[in-house]
Amino acid sequence: MADSAILLTPPGIAAIAVIRFSGAGACSLLESAMGRPAAIGRCVAATLRAPSGRPIDQVVAVRVAADAIEISVHGGRQVVRETLDLAREWGLEVVDRPSCPLPDGAVDADSPLEREVLAWIPAARTPQALRTLLEQPDAWERALRTGLLEVDAVLADRWLERMLSAPRIALVGDANVGKSALANRLAGRTGSIVADRPGVTRDWVGIEAVFEGVAAVLVDTPGGRRDADAIERVASDLAREQVAAADVVVEVLDAAAPSIPCRGGTIVVVNKADLSDWTCGGGALRASATSGEGVEELVEAILVRLGCGDRRPMRPRVWTRRQREALEAGGGAQAVIRG
C-alpha cells in the first residue's frame, strides 16, 4: 500500500479521532509537521501545524511500527478534515471513510483474531459494541485454556455480528395503526411525523435506534390505502423493496380496529394496547406507543429474532467468515485465535 493516511475511527463527531499514517515518507512528513519524532511504545504530545505554521490541533502520537504512526486528534469534523487535507497536500493516499474490515496495512497484531478485532473497530458504533469486540481475544483465550466452548451456541449467536452491521428492522401495517409513533418510541426520539389520520407517512423513513448495543435502522413504511394516488403507489413500491431487504419485519396491528395478520415470518405486535384489550393471539405481542407498555418485550423479541438473545459479557463470539468456518471445520478455539 502506498504512503497513506487512514481514519481508523468511525466518521462523525466524537471526543477523539484516530488517524494512521503509514509509509516511511508519510511518517517523516508527519513528524516534521509535529516538530518532534514519535516514539515506539510511548505517547508523545505535539502540536500539528499546517505548512504556514498555523496550528491545526494538539495531538498525541505513537509509533506503532517502524513505518507507521497513529495520532489522536480532537474529534470535531473541522479538525479531522484539516488533518486529512494536510495529508492530501503531502500527496498521501487518504481513506476518510474506511470500510470494514480495514486493510491489512492499517492494523498490527500477532494473531488473526487480534487483527480482526482491530480491523472491525470502525464498525463499532456503540460503547457496548466496542467493549464486546475488544474483549474477544481474552474471551477466546479463556475458552482455549479451560476447554469450555459451546460450539453450537457460539455459531448460533449473532450479537457481536449484529452490533457491527447495523441491521434493518421494518415496521409494516395498514395506515393509521401507529407505526410511526411506535418507531419513535422504539428510537427514543421523534424521527417520523405522527398524526391522527391516515396517509401522513407517504415515504419510508429510516430512524436510527440502539437496542442493547445494536445500532439498528428502523424502517417506518407507509400504510397501504385503497384510494392511494400515483405518488403514494410509487412510495409503496419503494417501501416494499426496503421490507424485502430488512433483517426483521414487525407487523403492526391496531387494538382499536381488530384485523388479521397478513404476513408470515414476522413479529406481530398489537399497538394502542392502552385503548383496547383485544389481541389477535398466536403469540402476538401487545404494546402502546403512547404509554410505552410492552415496548421492552417488543425490543427483546426483535433482538431474539436477530440472534442476539445471549448478551452475557466475556463470551467468545464470531463475527467473520473465517472464524465461523474455523469452528464449523472443528478447529475449536485454537483455530479461531491463531488460524
XYZ file of C-alpha atoms in Angstrom:
339
model
C 0.000 0.000 0.000
C 1.303 3.493 -0.898
C 2.103 6.064 1.771
C -1.284 6.757 3.294
C -3.413 8.347 5.990
C -6.368 6.257 7.161
C -9.118 7.398 9.519
C -9.439 4.459 11.922
C -12.422 5.719 13.929
C -15.995 5.959 12.600
C -16.812 9.187 10.712
C -18.802 11.790 12.645
C -18.425 13.916 15.741
C -16.695 12.269 18.720
C -14.309 13.124 21.556
C -11.307 11.976 19.550
C -10.436 10.614 16.129
C -7.515 8.305 15.376
C -5.615 8.596 12.099
C -2.894 6.193 10.981
C -0.038 7.406 8.812
C 1.685 4.532 7.011
C 4.886 4.548 4.985
C 8.329 5.964 5.676
C 7.593 9.124 3.693
C 4.268 9.717 5.456
C 5.867 9.283 8.889
C 8.668 11.696 8.044
C 6.229 14.366 6.850
C 4.050 13.902 9.937
C 6.970 14.205 12.359
C 8.098 17.359 10.586
C 4.601 18.852 10.946
C 4.577 17.925 14.660
C 8.053 19.319 15.280
C 9.195 16.216 17.132
C 9.628 12.487 16.475
C 7.145 9.835 17.507
C 8.410 7.066 19.777
C 7.657 3.355 19.710
C 5.644 2.293 22.726
C 5.403 5.805 24.179
C 2.823 8.558 23.632
C 4.185 11.899 22.505
C 2.211 15.149 22.783
C 2.762 17.658 19.978
C 1.190 20.490 18.004
C 0.304 19.531 14.448
C 0.899 22.503 12.167
C -0.020 23.401 8.603
C 2.814 24.335 6.174
C 2.155 28.009 7.031
C 2.913 27.279 10.677
C -0.719 27.665 11.734
C -1.628 25.142 14.461
C -4.218 22.568 13.436
C -4.561 20.690 16.733
C -2.850 19.377 19.830
C -2.264 15.697 19.074
C -0.988 12.582 20.792
C 1.208 10.390 18.597
C 2.672 6.910 18.975
C 4.821 4.983 16.518
C 3.135 1.579 16.266
C 5.603 0.148 13.755
C 8.807 1.177 12.023
C 6.790 2.696 9.184
C 3.507 3.611 10.909
C 2.406 6.348 13.320
C -1.045 6.766 14.805
C -2.207 10.141 16.076
C -5.218 11.035 18.200
C -6.792 14.389 17.350
C -9.894 16.096 18.678
C -12.924 14.506 17.041
C -14.663 17.573 15.646
C -15.287 17.489 11.898
C -13.134 20.569 11.205
C -10.025 19.184 12.909
C -10.354 15.801 11.228
C -10.935 17.412 7.837
C -7.922 19.740 8.169
C -5.662 16.883 9.247
C -6.694 14.727 6.291
C -6.449 17.705 3.919
C -2.873 18.160 5.125
C -2.184 14.532 4.227
C -3.634 15.153 0.774
C -1.346 18.157 0.327
C 1.581 15.826 1.021
C 0.373 13.535 -1.754
C -0.662 10.691 0.546
C -3.433 8.261 -0.250
C -6.247 9.296 2.108
C -9.004 6.995 3.336
C -11.559 9.161 5.182
C -14.465 6.724 5.167
C -12.925 3.354 5.881
C -14.891 0.244 5.081
C -14.677 -2.744 7.364
C -12.625 -4.748 7.683
C -9.757 -2.288 7.489
C -6.967 -3.292 5.075
C -4.050 -5.316 6.429
C -1.773 -2.278 6.240
C -3.957 -0.439 8.747
C -3.622 -2.875 11.639
C -0.780 -4.526 13.545
C -1.418 -7.690 15.540
C 0.165 -11.010 16.420
C -2.781 -13.284 15.586
C -5.602 -13.467 13.030
C -8.163 -12.888 15.798
C -6.421 -9.751 17.073
C -6.152 -8.442 13.501
C -9.887 -8.961 13.024
C -10.648 -7.131 16.264
C -8.630 -4.095 15.170
C -9.922 -4.235 11.604
C -13.545 -4.012 12.738
C -13.219 -1.201 15.308
C -14.619 1.487 12.937
C -17.855 -0.526 12.676
C -18.393 -0.484 16.454
C -20.902 2.353 16.678
C -21.860 1.951 20.348
C -19.802 1.666 23.569
C -21.193 -1.820 24.157
C -20.179 -2.914 20.672
C -16.645 -1.661 21.229
C -16.342 -3.304 24.656
C -17.627 -6.623 23.339
C -15.282 -6.504 20.348
C -12.208 -5.642 22.413
C -12.877 -8.399 24.959
C -12.842 -11.152 22.306
C -9.117 -12.055 22.492
C -9.408 -12.620 26.262
C -12.733 -14.450 25.887
C -11.321 -16.847 23.292
C -8.080 -17.391 25.220
C -10.127 -18.329 28.262
C -12.165 -20.780 26.177
C -8.929 -22.314 24.895
C -7.430 -22.517 28.389
C -10.495 -24.065 30.072
C -11.720 -26.156 27.169
C -15.217 -24.799 27.780
C -16.647 -23.891 24.384
C -20.243 -24.485 23.320
C -19.621 -24.533 19.573
C -23.269 -24.751 18.521
C -24.233 -21.859 20.796
C -21.347 -19.715 19.546
C -22.305 -20.386 15.919
C -25.952 -19.537 16.611
C -25.112 -16.326 18.458
C -25.006 -13.184 16.269
C -24.929 -10.374 18.837
C -21.471 -9.035 18.003
C -22.027 -9.540 14.295
C -25.251 -7.518 14.504
C -23.583 -4.787 16.563
C -21.082 -4.340 13.734
C -23.548 -4.450 10.823
C -26.465 -2.036 11.571
C -29.407 -4.405 10.932
C -32.607 -3.035 9.405
C -35.986 -3.521 11.095
C -39.062 -2.732 9.023
C -42.405 -1.733 10.551
C -45.323 -2.602 8.293
C -49.096 -2.424 8.603
C -52.203 -0.606 7.479
C -52.434 3.163 7.529
C -53.009 4.778 10.919
C -52.166 1.750 13.068
C -49.450 3.773 14.815
C -46.305 2.577 13.045
C -44.651 5.995 13.153
C -45.487 6.520 16.814
C -44.143 3.056 17.618
C -40.958 3.732 15.631
C -40.435 6.957 17.550
C -40.991 5.167 20.863
C -38.505 2.436 19.928
C -35.923 5.025 18.856
C -36.489 7.191 21.907
C -36.876 10.301 19.775
C -39.034 11.771 17.032
C -37.942 10.599 13.605
C -41.321 10.212 11.921
C -44.232 12.642 11.766
C -47.248 11.421 13.711
C -50.875 12.490 13.190
C -54.282 11.003 13.911
C -55.152 10.494 10.270
C -54.009 8.013 7.607
C -51.535 8.850 4.885
C -49.182 11.106 6.861
C -46.199 8.818 6.192
C -46.000 8.806 2.391
C -42.386 7.614 2.016
C -40.384 5.152 4.056
C -38.325 6.782 6.807
C -35.119 5.416 8.307
C -34.607 6.107 12.032
C -31.527 5.096 13.997
C -32.135 3.233 17.238
C -29.913 1.363 19.700
C -31.069 -1.911 21.256
C -28.634 -3.408 23.813
C -25.639 -2.087 21.906
C -27.046 -2.929 18.470
C -27.204 0.252 16.376
C -30.131 -0.564 14.090
C -32.134 1.260 11.442
C -35.896 1.284 11.938
C -37.683 1.496 8.598
C -41.062 3.169 9.069
C -43.126 2.339 5.990
C -46.312 3.985 4.662
C -49.557 2.107 5.175
C -51.409 0.898 2.114
C -54.664 2.636 1.215
C -57.196 1.699 -1.467
C -57.579 5.340 -2.537
C -53.816 5.938 -2.802
C -52.728 8.328 -5.523
C -49.926 7.690 -8.033
C -47.245 9.166 -5.786
C -48.309 7.006 -2.853
C -48.286 3.893 -5.062
C -44.689 4.609 -6.125
C -43.751 5.210 -2.478
C -45.356 1.885 -1.552
C -43.288 0.091 -4.204
C -40.097 1.627 -2.789
C -41.164 0.684 0.730
C -41.706 -2.932 -0.343
C -38.089 -3.044 -1.506
C -36.998 -1.882 1.944
C -39.147 -4.519 3.630
C -37.731 -7.260 1.401
C -34.200 -6.233 2.413
C -34.978 -5.969 6.146
C -33.424 -8.322 8.689
C -36.594 -8.304 10.813
C -40.142 -7.309 9.899
C -42.582 -6.147 12.572
C -46.231 -6.204 11.540
C -48.241 -3.620 13.478
C -51.950 -4.087 14.133
C -54.400 -1.694 15.781
C -56.032 -2.840 19.035
C -58.827 -0.338 18.410
C -59.560 -1.769 14.933
C -59.112 -5.568 15.085
C -57.696 -7.254 11.989
C -55.813 -10.406 10.992
C -52.053 -10.521 10.408
C -51.425 -10.789 6.681
C -47.728 -11.670 6.604
C -45.803 -14.756 7.599
C -42.449 -14.832 9.351
C -42.946 -11.522 11.119
C -43.130 -10.310 14.695
C -46.760 -9.323 15.201
C -47.496 -6.532 17.671
C -50.887 -5.118 18.567
C -50.380 -1.389 19.071
C -52.600 1.013 21.016
C -52.974 -1.568 23.783
C -53.942 1.261 26.121
C -57.199 1.685 24.149
C -58.426 -1.899 23.945
C -57.947 -5.364 25.476
C -58.116 -7.052 22.061
C -55.293 -9.292 20.905
C -55.100 -11.493 17.846
C -53.487 -14.421 19.701
C -50.927 -16.665 18.059
C -48.050 -15.261 20.089
C -48.705 -11.646 19.111
C -47.298 -9.004 21.425
C -49.243 -6.084 22.857
C -47.733 -2.619 23.063
C -48.608 1.033 23.341
C -46.502 3.662 21.631
C -48.239 6.249 23.819
C -47.645 4.728 27.261
C -44.619 2.530 26.498
C -46.452 -0.621 27.604
C -44.953 -3.729 26.029
C -42.122 -1.898 24.257
C -39.379 -3.677 26.227
C -40.910 -7.028 25.276
C -41.001 -5.955 21.626
C -37.334 -4.943 21.732
C -36.419 -8.311 23.258
C -38.397 -10.135 20.553
C -36.523 -8.170 17.872
C -33.161 -9.000 19.457
C -34.010 -12.700 19.708
C -35.086 -12.727 16.047
C -31.725 -11.124 15.178
C -29.885 -13.901 17.018
C -28.963 -11.662 19.956
C -30.633 -13.499 22.817
C -27.389 -14.232 24.697
C -25.832 -10.925 25.725
C -23.701 -12.075 28.642
C -20.278 -10.387 28.945
C -16.955 -12.090 28.193
C -18.466 -14.700 25.914
C -16.482 -15.837 22.856
C -18.318 -14.685 19.729
C -17.814 -14.920 15.973
C -18.352 -12.086 13.506
C -16.274 -13.024 10.443
C -16.498 -15.783 7.863
C -13.021 -17.041 8.757
C -13.968 -17.531 12.404
C -17.222 -19.256 11.527
C -15.573 -21.605 9.040
C -12.815 -22.431 11.548
C -15.407 -23.526 14.106
C -17.529 -25.404 11.579
C -14.419 -27.306 10.460
C -13.859 -28.473 14.034
C -10.771 -26.367 14.705
C -12.063 -25.083 18.033
C -10.765 -22.026 19.874
C -7.197 -22.617 18.681
C -8.227 -22.194 15.041
C -10.262 -19.071 15.769
C -7.390 -17.394 17.619
C -4.403 -18.396 15.522
C -5.839 -19.562 12.217
